[in-house]
Tab-separated table of C-alpha atoms and ligand atoms in Angstrom:
chain	number	residue	atom	x	y	z
T	1	MET	CA	46.970	-62.383	-105.747
T	2	ALA	CA	49.207	-61.577	-102.405
T	3	THR	CA	52.927	-61.209	-103.277
T	4	LEU	CA	54.971	-64.213	-101.724
T	5	LYS	CA	57.923	-63.437	-99.644
T	6	ALA	CA	60.931	-64.897	-98.249
T	7	VAL	CA	59.405	-66.459	-94.876
T	8	ARG	CA	60.371	-64.387	-91.062
T	9	GLY	CA	63.746	-64.884	-90.327
T	10	THR	CA	65.129	-65.695	-93.677
T	11	ARG	CA	66.468	-63.882	-96.454
T	12	ASP	CA	67.709	-63.609	-99.848
T	13	LEU	CA	71.769	-63.031	-100.042
T	14	LEU	CA	72.186	-60.898	-103.315
T	15	PRO	CA	74.941	-60.072	-105.540
T	16	PRO	CA	77.378	-57.956	-104.849
T	17	GLU	CA	77.464	-58.992	-101.164
T	18	THR	CA	77.585	-62.593	-101.977
T	19	ALA	CA	81.171	-61.831	-103.145
T	20	LEU	CA	81.847	-61.187	-99.783
T	21	TRP	CA	80.483	-64.381	-98.663
T	22	ASN	CA	82.257	-66.453	-100.788
T	23	ARG	CA	85.616	-64.460	-99.998
T	24	ILE	CA	84.953	-65.652	-96.523
T	25	GLU	CA	84.270	-68.893	-97.262
T	26	GLN	CA	87.319	-69.200	-99.602
T	27	THR	CA	89.450	-67.859	-97.038
T	28	ALA	CA	88.320	-69.995	-94.271
T	29	ARG	CA	89.057	-73.241	-96.754
T	30	GLN	CA	92.605	-72.152	-97.200
T	31	VAL	CA	93.398	-71.654	-93.807
T	32	PHE	CA	91.553	-74.783	-92.507
T	33	ALA	CA	93.827	-76.651	-95.563
T	34	ARG	CA	96.729	-75.214	-94.018
T	35	TYR	CA	95.995	-76.845	-90.758
T	36	ASN	CA	94.987	-80.358	-92.328
T	37	PHE	CA	91.054	-80.072	-92.096
T	38	GLY	CA	88.936	-82.019	-94.529
T	39	GLU	CA	85.463	-81.071	-95.417
T	40	ILE	CA	82.434	-82.914	-94.402
T	41	ARG	CA	78.958	-82.332	-95.728
T	42	THR	CA	76.216	-83.742	-93.521
T	43	PRO	CA	72.606	-83.797	-94.139
T	44	ILE	CA	70.372	-80.491	-93.540
T	45	PHE	CA	67.816	-82.682	-91.863
T	46	GLU	CA	68.553	-85.293	-89.067
T	47	ASP	CA	66.524	-87.903	-86.891
T	48	THR	CA	65.320	-85.328	-83.849
T	49	ALA	CA	66.688	-87.839	-81.453
T	50	LEU	CA	70.280	-86.640	-82.525
T	51	PHE	CA	69.608	-83.373	-81.289
T	52	ALA	CA	67.769	-84.412	-78.141
T	53	ARG	CA	70.960	-86.289	-77.099
T	54	GLY	CA	73.589	-84.510	-78.783
T	55	VAL	CA	72.513	-81.031	-78.028
T	56	GLY	CA	70.640	-81.695	-74.869
T	57	GLU	CA	66.885	-81.446	-74.011
T	58	GLU	CA	67.474	-78.432	-71.430
T	59	THR	CA	68.810	-76.305	-73.750
T	60	ASP	CA	67.260	-73.590	-75.533
T	61	ILE	CA	67.903	-74.805	-78.824
T	62	VAL	CA	66.245	-77.971	-78.094
T	63	SER	CA	63.547	-77.093	-75.677
T	64	LYS	CA	62.282	-74.114	-77.896
T	65	GLU	CA	64.344	-73.333	-81.185
T	66	MET	CA	64.060	-76.399	-83.534
T	67	TYR	CA	61.850	-76.999	-86.934
T	68	THR	CA	60.891	-80.592	-85.869
T	69	TRP	CA	58.380	-82.531	-88.447
T	70	GLU	CA	57.066	-85.994	-88.275
T	71	ASP	CA	57.541	-87.616	-91.555
T	72	ARG	CA	54.936	-89.756	-93.215
T	73	ALA	CA	55.255	-93.425	-92.569
T	74	ARG	CA	55.870	-95.267	-95.843
T	75	ALA	CA	53.918	-98.785	-94.793
T	76	GLN	CA	51.343	-99.043	-91.940
T	77	SER	CA	53.484	-100.818	-89.699
T	78	GLU	CA	55.922	-98.511	-90.090
T	79	LYS	CA	56.185	-95.534	-87.455
T	80	ALA	CA	56.276	-92.144	-88.403
T	81	GLN	CA	59.870	-90.758	-87.815
T	82	SER	CA	60.467	-87.393	-86.056
T	83	LEU	CA	63.059	-85.312	-88.121
T	84	THR	CA	64.368	-81.749	-87.192
T	85	LEU	CA	66.390	-79.298	-89.516
T	86	ARG	CA	69.632	-78.970	-87.982
T	87	PRO	CA	70.270	-76.255	-85.593
T	88	GLU	CA	74.100	-76.539	-85.441
T	89	ASN	CA	76.236	-79.349	-86.974
T	90	THR	CA	78.468	-80.796	-84.501
T	91	ALA	CA	75.941	-83.581	-83.756
T	92	GLY	CA	75.871	-84.433	-87.124
T	93	VAL	CA	79.725	-84.526	-87.398
T	94	VAL	CA	79.820	-86.709	-84.675
T	95	ARG	CA	76.911	-88.914	-85.910
T	96	ALA	CA	78.744	-89.184	-89.137
T	97	TYR	CA	82.132	-89.778	-87.293
T	98	ILE	CA	80.576	-93.005	-85.212
T	99	GLU	CA	78.474	-94.100	-88.625
T	100	HIS	CA	81.462	-94.622	-90.842
T	101	GLN	CA	83.867	-95.563	-87.646
T	102	LEU	CA	86.164	-92.690	-88.776
T	103	GLY	CA	88.258	-93.264	-85.408
T	104	GLU	CA	89.292	-96.957	-86.592
T	105	GLY	CA	92.908	-96.853	-87.075
T	106	GLY	CA	93.548	-94.599	-84.041
T	107	LYS	CA	93.825	-91.495	-86.641
T	108	LEU	CA	92.769	-88.129	-85.412
T	109	GLN	CA	89.485	-86.925	-87.758
T	110	LYS	CA	90.041	-82.794	-88.493
T	111	LEU	CA	86.863	-82.100	-90.083
T	112	TYR	CA	85.230	-78.529	-91.182
T	113	TYR	CA	81.944	-77.575	-92.542
T	114	ILE	CA	80.406	-74.686	-93.998
T	115	GLY	CA	76.352	-74.533	-94.333
T	116	PRO	CA	73.089	-73.321	-93.199
T	117	GLN	CA	71.445	-73.857	-89.552
T	118	PHE	CA	68.019	-73.620	-88.435
T	119	ARG	CA	66.791	-72.208	-85.201
T	120	ARG	CA	63.471	-70.735	-84.271
T	121	GLU	CA	64.365	-67.646	-82.757
T	122	ARG	CA	63.290	-64.025	-82.444
T	123	PRO	CA	64.565	-62.588	-85.751
T	124	GLN	CA	67.017	-59.213	-85.145
T	125	LYS	CA	69.926	-58.089	-86.525
T	126	GLY	CA	72.657	-60.904	-86.682
T	127	ARG	CA	70.304	-63.403	-85.512
T	128	TYR	CA	68.236	-65.359	-87.960
T	129	ARG	CA	65.933	-68.362	-88.432
T	130	GLN	CA	68.038	-69.684	-91.236
T	131	PHE	CA	71.682	-68.889	-90.833
T	132	TRP	CA	74.937	-69.806	-91.720
T	133	GLN	CA	77.786	-71.590	-89.949
T	134	ILE	CA	81.709	-72.127	-90.683
T	135	GLY	CA	82.970	-74.948	-88.116
T	136	ALA	CA	85.383	-77.403	-87.169
T	137	GLU	CA	85.956	-80.549	-85.318
T	138	ALA	CA	89.287	-82.318	-84.030
T	139	ILE	CA	88.053	-85.813	-82.851
T	140	GLY	CA	89.359	-88.960	-82.302
T	141	PRO	CA	90.230	-91.910	-80.109
T	142	PRO	CA	92.234	-90.988	-76.954
T	143	SER	CA	95.388	-92.462	-78.722
T	144	SER	CA	95.376	-90.007	-81.491
T	145	GLY	CA	96.192	-87.319	-78.969
T	146	SER	CA	92.413	-85.733	-79.422
T	147	GLU	CA	92.608	-85.155	-75.801
T	148	SER	CA	95.783	-83.166	-75.788
T	149	PRO	CA	95.531	-79.574	-74.715
T	150	LEU	CA	97.713	-78.791	-77.704
T	151	ARG	CA	94.655	-79.619	-79.767
T	152	ASP	CA	92.696	-76.916	-78.236
T	153	ALA	CA	95.414	-74.399	-78.328
T	154	GLU	CA	95.942	-75.149	-82.033
T	155	VAL	CA	91.899	-74.778	-82.804
T	156	LEU	CA	92.294	-71.433	-81.107
T	157	GLU	CA	95.464	-70.409	-82.691
T	158	MET	CA	93.928	-71.330	-86.443
T	159	LEU	CA	90.932	-69.270	-85.282
T	160	ALA	CA	92.914	-66.107	-84.475
T	161	THR	CA	94.669	-66.657	-87.631
T	162	LEU	CA	91.612	-66.858	-89.743
T	163	LEU	CA	90.050	-64.027	-88.076
T	164	ASP	CA	93.035	-61.878	-88.982
T	165	GLU	CA	93.052	-63.132	-92.564
T	166	LEU	CA	89.556	-61.727	-92.580
T	167	SER	CA	90.928	-58.752	-91.668
T	168	ILE	CA	88.200	-58.702	-88.501
T	169	ALA	CA	89.869	-56.018	-86.250
T	170	GLY	CA	89.554	-56.248	-82.768
T	171	TRP	CA	88.228	-59.598	-81.836
T	172	ARG	CA	88.171	-60.785	-78.596
T	173	LEU	CA	88.860	-64.314	-76.992
T	174	GLU	CA	87.024	-65.180	-73.943
T	175	ILE	CA	88.158	-68.556	-72.657
T	176	ASN	CA	87.263	-70.915	-69.565
T	177	SER	CA	87.429	-74.379	-68.287
T	178	VAL	CA	83.964	-76.368	-67.136
T	179	GLY	CA	86.069	-79.450	-66.204
T	180	SER	CA	85.344	-83.087	-66.444
T	181	ALA	CA	81.754	-84.704	-66.327
T	182	ALA	CA	82.646	-85.202	-63.088
T	183	ASP	CA	83.511	-81.641	-61.938
T	184	ARG	CA	80.255	-80.325	-63.708
T	185	ALA	CA	78.399	-82.704	-61.598
T	186	ARG	CA	80.046	-81.554	-58.546
T	187	TYR	CA	79.259	-78.120	-59.651
T	188	ASN	CA	75.971	-78.596	-60.447
T	189	GLU	CA	75.161	-79.578	-56.777
T	190	VAL	CA	77.020	-76.704	-55.292
T	191	LEU	CA	75.214	-74.140	-57.830
T	192	ARG	CA	71.563	-76.234	-56.852
T	193	ALA	CA	72.415	-75.321	-53.652
T	194	ALA	CA	73.356	-71.377	-53.937
T	195	LEU	CA	70.364	-70.866	-56.409
T	196	GLU	CA	67.695	-72.636	-53.859
T	197	PRO	CA	67.346	-69.076	-52.198
T	198	VAL	CA	67.424	-66.629	-55.279
T	199	ALA	CA	65.771	-68.580	-57.767
T	200	PRO	CA	62.527	-67.374	-57.102
T	201	LYS	CA	63.782	-63.697	-57.768
T	202	MET	CA	64.940	-65.086	-61.320
T	203	CYS	CA	63.272	-65.408	-64.672
T	204	ALA	CA	60.672	-68.482	-65.607
T	205	ASP	CA	63.501	-69.977	-67.433
T	206	CYS	CA	65.706	-69.850	-64.526
T	207	ARG	CA	63.607	-71.130	-62.054
T	208	ARG	CA	63.055	-74.416	-63.960
T	209	ARG	CA	66.827	-74.708	-64.851
T	210	ALA	CA	67.707	-74.265	-61.160
T	211	VAL	CA	66.111	-77.609	-60.385
T	212	THR	CA	66.765	-79.561	-63.883
T	213	ASN	CA	69.804	-78.150	-64.883
T	214	PRO	CA	71.662	-75.244	-62.688
T	215	LEU	CA	74.736	-74.998	-65.082
T	216	ARG	CA	71.961	-73.204	-67.684
T	217	VAL	CA	71.573	-70.527	-65.257
T	218	LEU	CA	74.982	-68.789	-66.335
T	219	ASP	CA	74.020	-68.897	-70.075
T	220	CYS	CA	70.716	-66.757	-69.065
T	221	LYS	CA	70.668	-63.587	-71.290
T	222	VAL	CA	67.727	-61.653	-69.538
T	223	PRO	CA	69.477	-58.343	-68.079
T	224	GLU	CA	67.783	-58.627	-64.608
T	225	ASP	CA	69.065	-61.725	-63.857
T	226	GLN	CA	73.056	-60.560	-64.307
T	227	PRO	CA	73.305	-59.198	-60.647
T	228	ILE	CA	72.534	-62.641	-59.163
T	229	ILE	CA	74.365	-64.564	-61.583
T	230	GLU	CA	77.468	-62.632	-60.466
T	231	THR	CA	77.018	-64.085	-56.629
T	232	LEU	CA	76.790	-67.519	-57.966
T	233	PRO	CA	80.069	-69.528	-57.389
T	234	LYS	CA	82.737	-70.118	-60.028
T	235	ILE	CA	83.100	-73.058	-61.608
T	236	GLY	CA	87.249	-73.074	-61.281
T	237	ASN	CA	87.068	-73.963	-58.000
T	238	SER	CA	85.022	-77.235	-58.448
T	239	LEU	CA	88.098	-78.546	-61.074
T	240	ASP	CA	89.943	-81.672	-60.113
T	241	GLN	CA	93.664	-81.672	-60.314
T	242	GLU	CA	93.701	-82.768	-64.069
T	243	SER	CA	91.172	-80.419	-65.319
T	244	LYS	CA	93.456	-77.553	-63.767
T	245	GLU	CA	96.297	-79.079	-65.487
T	246	HIS	CA	94.873	-79.139	-68.542
T	247	PHE	CA	93.497	-75.891	-68.729
T	248	ALA	CA	96.832	-74.569	-67.906
T	249	ALA	CA	98.359	-76.386	-70.456
T	250	VAL	CA	95.933	-74.737	-73.002
T	251	LEU	CA	96.660	-71.334	-71.755
T	252	ALA	CA	100.299	-71.849	-71.628
T	253	ALA	CA	100.532	-72.850	-75.577
T	254	LEU	CA	98.103	-69.906	-76.168
T	255	ASP	CA	100.855	-67.433	-74.512
T	256	ALA	CA	103.480	-69.491	-76.449
T	257	ALA	CA	101.653	-68.810	-79.671
T	258	GLY	CA	100.960	-65.153	-79.232
T	259	VAL	CA	97.453	-65.518	-79.105
T	260	PRO	CA	95.757	-62.879	-76.879
T	261	TYR	CA	92.652	-63.981	-74.759
T	262	HIS	CA	90.480	-63.335	-71.307
T	263	ARG	CA	89.709	-65.667	-69.029
T	264	ASN	CA	85.871	-65.388	-68.072
T	265	ALA	CA	85.125	-67.596	-65.203
T	266	ARG	CA	80.937	-67.326	-66.279
T	267	LEU	CA	81.197	-68.806	-69.561
T	268	VAL	CA	79.762	-72.154	-69.700
T	269	ARG	CA	77.946	-72.107	-73.351
T	270	GLY	CA	74.620	-72.955	-74.593
T	271	LEU	CA	74.883	-76.834	-75.270
T	272	ASP	CA	75.275	-79.755	-72.851
T	273	TYR	CA	78.071	-81.683	-74.287
T	274	TYR	CA	81.188	-79.453	-73.405
T	275	THR	CA	83.820	-80.499	-71.175
T	276	ARG	CA	87.188	-78.565	-70.218
T	277	THR	CA	87.719	-76.155	-72.266
T	278	THR	CA	84.715	-73.629	-73.758
T	279	PHE	CA	85.670	-70.498	-75.503
T	280	GLU	CA	83.989	-67.717	-77.403
T	281	PHE	CA	85.355	-65.051	-79.622
T	282	THR	CA	83.402	-61.582	-79.463
T	283	HIS	CA	83.156	-58.398	-81.401
T	284	GLY	CA	82.260	-54.871	-79.945
T	285	GLY	CA	81.085	-53.626	-83.459
T	286	LEU	CA	78.031	-56.388	-83.569
T	287	GLY	CA	75.721	-55.072	-80.589
T	288	ALA	CA	73.865	-57.399	-78.796
T	289	GLN	CA	74.405	-60.421	-80.917
T	290	ASN	CA	77.996	-59.948	-79.876
T	291	ALA	CA	79.076	-63.596	-80.702
T	292	LEU	CA	80.918	-64.209	-83.531
T	293	LEU	CA	81.734	-68.037	-83.173
T	294	GLY	CA	81.725	-70.397	-79.838
T	295	GLY	CA	82.954	-73.554	-79.088
T	296	GLY	CA	84.806	-75.851	-76.779
T	297	ARG	CA	85.907	-79.241	-76.003
T	298	TYR	CA	83.079	-82.272	-75.828
T	299	ASP	CA	84.786	-85.359	-74.415
T	300	GLY	CA	81.589	-87.394	-73.798
T	301	LEU	CA	79.760	-86.253	-76.625
T	302	SER	CA	80.441	-89.655	-79.025
T	303	GLU	CA	79.568	-92.048	-75.948
T	304	ALA	CA	76.434	-89.873	-75.618
T	305	LEU	CA	75.870	-90.784	-79.191
T	306	GLY	CA	76.288	-94.317	-78.713
T	307	GLY	CA	79.715	-94.590	-80.067
T	308	PRO	CA	83.187	-95.430	-78.809
T	309	ARG	CA	85.071	-92.957	-76.789
T	310	ALA	CA	86.220	-89.922	-78.957
T	311	PRO	CA	87.269	-86.734	-77.231
T	312	GLY	CA	87.028	-83.964	-79.691
T	313	ILE	CA	87.152	-80.241	-79.848
T	314	GLY	CA	85.402	-77.725	-82.075
T	315	PHE	CA	83.786	-74.570	-82.750
T	316	ALA	CA	80.955	-73.053	-84.939
T	317	MET	CA	81.445	-69.336	-86.312
T	318	GLY	CA	78.301	-67.470	-87.430
T	319	LEU	CA	78.797	-66.406	-91.076
T	320	ASP	CA	76.051	-63.961	-91.138
T	321	ARG	CA	78.137	-62.026	-88.507
T	322	LEU	CA	81.612	-62.482	-90.019
T	323	VAL	CA	79.489	-60.599	-92.886
T	324	LEU	CA	77.782	-57.972	-90.531
T	325	THR	CA	81.143	-56.965	-88.851
T	326	LEU	CA	83.094	-56.791	-92.145
T	327	GLU	CA	80.514	-54.583	-93.932
T	328	ALA	CA	80.405	-52.304	-90.882
T	329	GLN	CA	84.277	-51.929	-90.892
T	330	GLN	CA	84.064	-51.437	-94.672
T	331	ARG	CA	81.713	-48.385	-94.151
T	332	ALA	CA	84.361	-47.039	-91.150
T	333	LEU	CA	87.364	-47.837	-93.493
T	334	PRO	CA	88.227	-46.009	-97.001
T	335	GLU	CA	89.543	-49.288	-98.358
T	336	THR	CA	86.841	-51.783	-99.879
T	337	ILE	CA	86.410	-55.416	-98.776
T	338	TYR	CA	84.056	-56.099	-101.966
T	339	ILE	CA	83.073	-53.878	-104.821
T	340	ASP	CA	80.868	-54.669	-107.914
T	341	THR	CA	83.661	-54.889	-110.238
T	342	PRO	CA	83.258	-53.712	-114.029
T	343	CYS	CA	83.578	-56.827	-116.492
T	344	ASP	CA	86.702	-56.550	-118.778
T	345	ALA	CA	84.717	-56.046	-121.725
T	346	TYR	CA	81.048	-55.670	-123.306
T	347	ILE	CA	80.627	-57.209	-126.536
T	348	ALA	CA	78.389	-55.013	-128.457
T	349	PRO	CA	76.897	-56.526	-131.680
T	350	LEU	CA	75.655	-53.846	-134.123
T	351	GLY	CA	72.644	-55.568	-135.362
T	352	GLU	CA	70.684	-59.012	-135.300
T	353	ALA	CA	72.767	-60.617	-137.643
T	354	GLN	CA	76.035	-60.345	-135.685
T	355	ASN	CA	74.433	-61.944	-132.320
T	356	ALA	CA	75.383	-65.542	-132.882
T	357	PRO	CA	79.039	-64.281	-133.646
T	358	ALA	CA	79.111	-61.781	-130.767
T	359	LEU	CA	78.049	-65.135	-128.682
T	360	ALA	CA	80.920	-67.333	-130.324
T	361	LEU	CA	83.473	-64.373	-129.625
T	362	ALA	CA	82.497	-64.239	-125.948
T	363	ARG	CA	82.589	-67.715	-125.650
T	364	GLU	CA	86.198	-67.604	-127.042
T	365	LEU	CA	87.076	-64.742	-124.464
T	366	ARG	CA	85.562	-65.926	-121.420
T	367	LYS	CA	87.304	-69.331	-122.065
T	368	SER	CA	90.671	-67.420	-121.739
T	369	GLY	CA	89.448	-66.267	-118.553
T	370	LEU	CA	88.069	-62.899	-119.078
T	371	ARG	CA	84.921	-61.430	-117.470
T	372	VAL	CA	82.855	-60.381	-120.433
T	373	GLU	CA	79.299	-59.262	-120.975
T	374	ILE	CA	77.160	-59.359	-123.852
T	375	GLY	CA	74.702	-56.996	-125.422
T	376	ASP	CA	72.089	-57.661	-128.132
T	377	GLY	CA	71.718	-56.730	-131.913
T	378	THR	CA	68.249	-54.901	-131.413
T	379	PHE	CA	70.301	-52.303	-129.260
T	380	ARG	CA	70.944	-48.713	-130.844
T	381	LEU	CA	74.963	-48.096	-130.595
T	382	LYS	CA	74.095	-45.245	-128.005
T	383	LYS	CA	72.357	-47.761	-125.848
T	384	SER	CA	74.881	-50.193	-126.138
T	385	LEU	CA	77.457	-47.372	-124.935
T	386	GLU	CA	75.668	-46.480	-122.300
T	387	ILE	CA	74.911	-49.888	-120.919
T	388	ALA	CA	78.767	-50.812	-121.301
T	389	ASN	CA	80.030	-47.937	-119.677
T	390	LYS	CA	78.140	-48.803	-116.544
T	391	LEU	CA	79.308	-52.179	-116.073
T	392	ALA	CA	82.708	-52.774	-118.211
T	393	TRP	CA	86.079	-51.145	-118.808
T	394	ARG	CA	85.952	-51.540	-122.478
T	395	ILE	CA	83.155	-51.940	-125.306
T	396	VAL	CA	84.070	-54.485	-128.417
T	397	ILE	CA	82.105	-53.187	-131.083
T	398	LEU	CA	81.101	-56.177	-133.572
T	399	GLY	CA	79.398	-55.088	-137.002
T	400	GLU	CA	79.396	-56.150	-140.364
T	401	ASP	CA	82.279	-54.824	-141.235
T	402	GLU	CA	84.515	-56.198	-138.030
T	403	LEU	CA	83.144	-59.458	-138.934
T	404	LYS	CA	84.408	-59.497	-142.485
T	405	SER	CA	87.783	-57.956	-141.596
T	406	GLY	CA	88.496	-59.768	-138.222
T	407	ILE	CA	89.370	-56.623	-136.743
T	408	VAL	CA	87.091	-55.288	-133.800
T	409	THR	CA	86.895	-51.866	-132.416
T	410	VAL	CA	87.632	-51.537	-128.936
T	411	LYS	CA	86.950	-48.217	-127.061
T	412	ASN	CA	88.302	-47.606	-123.532
T	413	PHE	CA	86.106	-46.127	-121.064
T	414	LEU	CA	89.028	-44.982	-118.585
T	415	THR	CA	91.049	-43.115	-121.120
T	416	GLY	CA	88.369	-42.645	-123.804
T	417	LEU	CA	90.423	-43.757	-126.224
T	418	GLN	CA	89.454	-46.229	-129.297
T	419	ALA	CA	91.664	-48.859	-130.977
T	420	LYS	CA	91.426	-51.241	-134.042
T	421	VAL	CA	92.286	-54.617	-132.458
T	422	SER	CA	92.377	-58.046	-134.245
T	423	ARG	CA	90.735	-61.113	-133.188
T	424	GLU	CA	93.857	-63.542	-132.663
T	425	GLU	CA	94.930	-60.272	-130.293
T	426	LEU	CA	91.889	-59.653	-128.514
T	427	SER	CA	92.147	-61.691	-125.396
T	428	ALA	CA	95.919	-60.810	-124.775
T	429	TYR	CA	94.887	-56.970	-125.515
T	430	LEU	CA	91.887	-57.100	-122.989
T	431	LYS	CA	94.013	-58.849	-120.728
T	432	GLY	CA	96.398	-55.918	-120.852
T	433	PRO	CA	96.095	-52.865	-118.235
T	434	VAL	CA	92.981	-51.174	-118.623
T	435	GLY	CA	94.779	-47.456	-118.567
T	436	ARG	CA	97.468	-48.270	-120.884
T	437	ASN	CA	97.158	-46.317	-124.475
T	438	PRO	CA	96.259	-48.221	-127.273
T	439	ALA	CA	98.700	-49.070	-129.936
S	1	ATP	P1	73.769	-66.693	-79.255
S	1	ATP	O1	74.297	-66.771	-77.534
S	1	ATP	O2	74.359	-65.670	-79.931
S	1	ATP	O3	72.583	-67.300	-79.294
S	1	ATP	P2	74.732	-69.434	-79.139
S	1	ATP	O4	75.263	-69.427	-77.876
S	1	ATP	O5	73.237	-69.891	-79.475
S	1	ATP	O6	74.688	-67.773	-79.916
S	1	ATP	P3	75.904	-71.545	-80.857
S	1	ATP	O7	75.102	-72.244	-80.819
S	1	ATP	O8	77.048	-71.778	-80.212
S	1	ATP	O9	75.613	-69.690	-80.437
S	1	ATP	O10	76.613	-70.905	-82.391
S	1	ATP	C1	77.954	-70.746	-82.885
S	1	ATP	C2	77.518	-69.020	-83.469
S	1	ATP	O11	76.543	-69.148	-84.346
S	1	ATP	C3	77.305	-67.901	-82.545
S	1	ATP	O12	78.294	-67.857	-81.731
S	1	ATP	C4	76.844	-67.110	-83.402
S	1	ATP	O13	78.224	-66.114	-84.244
S	1	ATP	C5	76.163	-67.781	-84.581
S	1	ATP	N1	74.746	-68.216	-84.491
S	1	ATP	C6	73.721	-68.752	-83.730
S	1	ATP	N2	72.391	-68.487	-83.792
S	1	ATP	C7	72.595	-67.661	-84.472
S	1	ATP	C8	71.349	-66.945	-85.326
S	1	ATP	N3	69.937	-67.541	-85.173
S	1	ATP	N4	71.562	-66.315	-86.288
S	1	ATP	C9	72.612	-66.213	-86.424
S	1	ATP	N5	73.816	-66.300	-86.116
S	1	ATP	C10	73.788	-67.316	-85.175
S	2	MG	MG1	71.553	-69.144	-79.186
């Protein structure tokens, strides 16, 4: 029979690597809490229309990367619903914001999420069909200050802090402004005109975008198209006074906070709903897939989804790429980011009669906070010692005599010394320094 494998573009995450994933998630949760963000968990699948409207028909995501299927209709009268595995989470968060009327009361909502996303892309290093994102959104009615450039700067400063606390060395922030919806419409016309003579020399996608959505051309990844893209007019010249001032205020706040950035006039990002500030954090160690995260302001998204006016700013960070970056750094640096740390103790029952008492002892020790592994009474002592030596600092030997007397034998693999310890003192003893001499 053919063996079954994980589907192309998906993969299993195994220990000890999952410890690094957990550490990143924990650090993110701690940082988000300090900036007063709360966690939101939205469904993994949504109505396809949400992404068509919320991400944009003309984007790569919606036009070719989504996992979509027709759900079975429950009754004859019912239409089958088109469902899609979420390719990103901002649309889901804004849908939830609208659905639960989170803007009522004029409060700014600060929400973060951690979870898997799905895109049918060509799998390669740093690019998978199921991947994980950590993201956050600050969204609210205009009266909540959600439009303020200070919010943009706060989010960017938080990201700089998070990447630093994760000890990601050498990140680079690129930033741009794509202006208001009106600025973008104006720029799109300028671009359309500029593209007319050159589009025939570009890739098939760009030839199509040049007509349907010229802005998307700037996001093209085809190397041969880059020299042409370089010659196109820049969006900065199409911004109105208000957008220019907003952008200047974001940059001034970043300067004040000491967050370094690089302006990139070509940065437009892949999603249709972005307005004003757009940004990306990149890392040189990632190769072709060099974006650690991307984000920006999306002042018109809520309305595009049928909701009230609710300006917002957010980002999505590729967790897989953070892991790759940290692993590469770890190979370069001697200090370890995760190691398969030994247990505090390995309990070795000497016979099958000691199995049940060994489990009871393990329970006691684990309840006291120790990390404990347990053997089996059918093992010979030699075998127990071999296993224990590989996965724990110490072995606790539990034979018939030890059970009767209530005094167990503890052997320390680091010092090679052995000690008799009473059961009452065992937990405290095992919590002591591994290197200490037994009394
Ligand atoms: P890229 O240009 O690399 O395709 P994108 O513009 O499609 O990225 P976003 O939709 O903004 O990316 O997603 C935010 C982040 O999520 C990216 O910066 C990246 O770190 C991560 N990401 C996106 N797609 C994938 C994928 N298929 N596999 C792993 N990580 C991904
Ligand atoms: Mg992409």
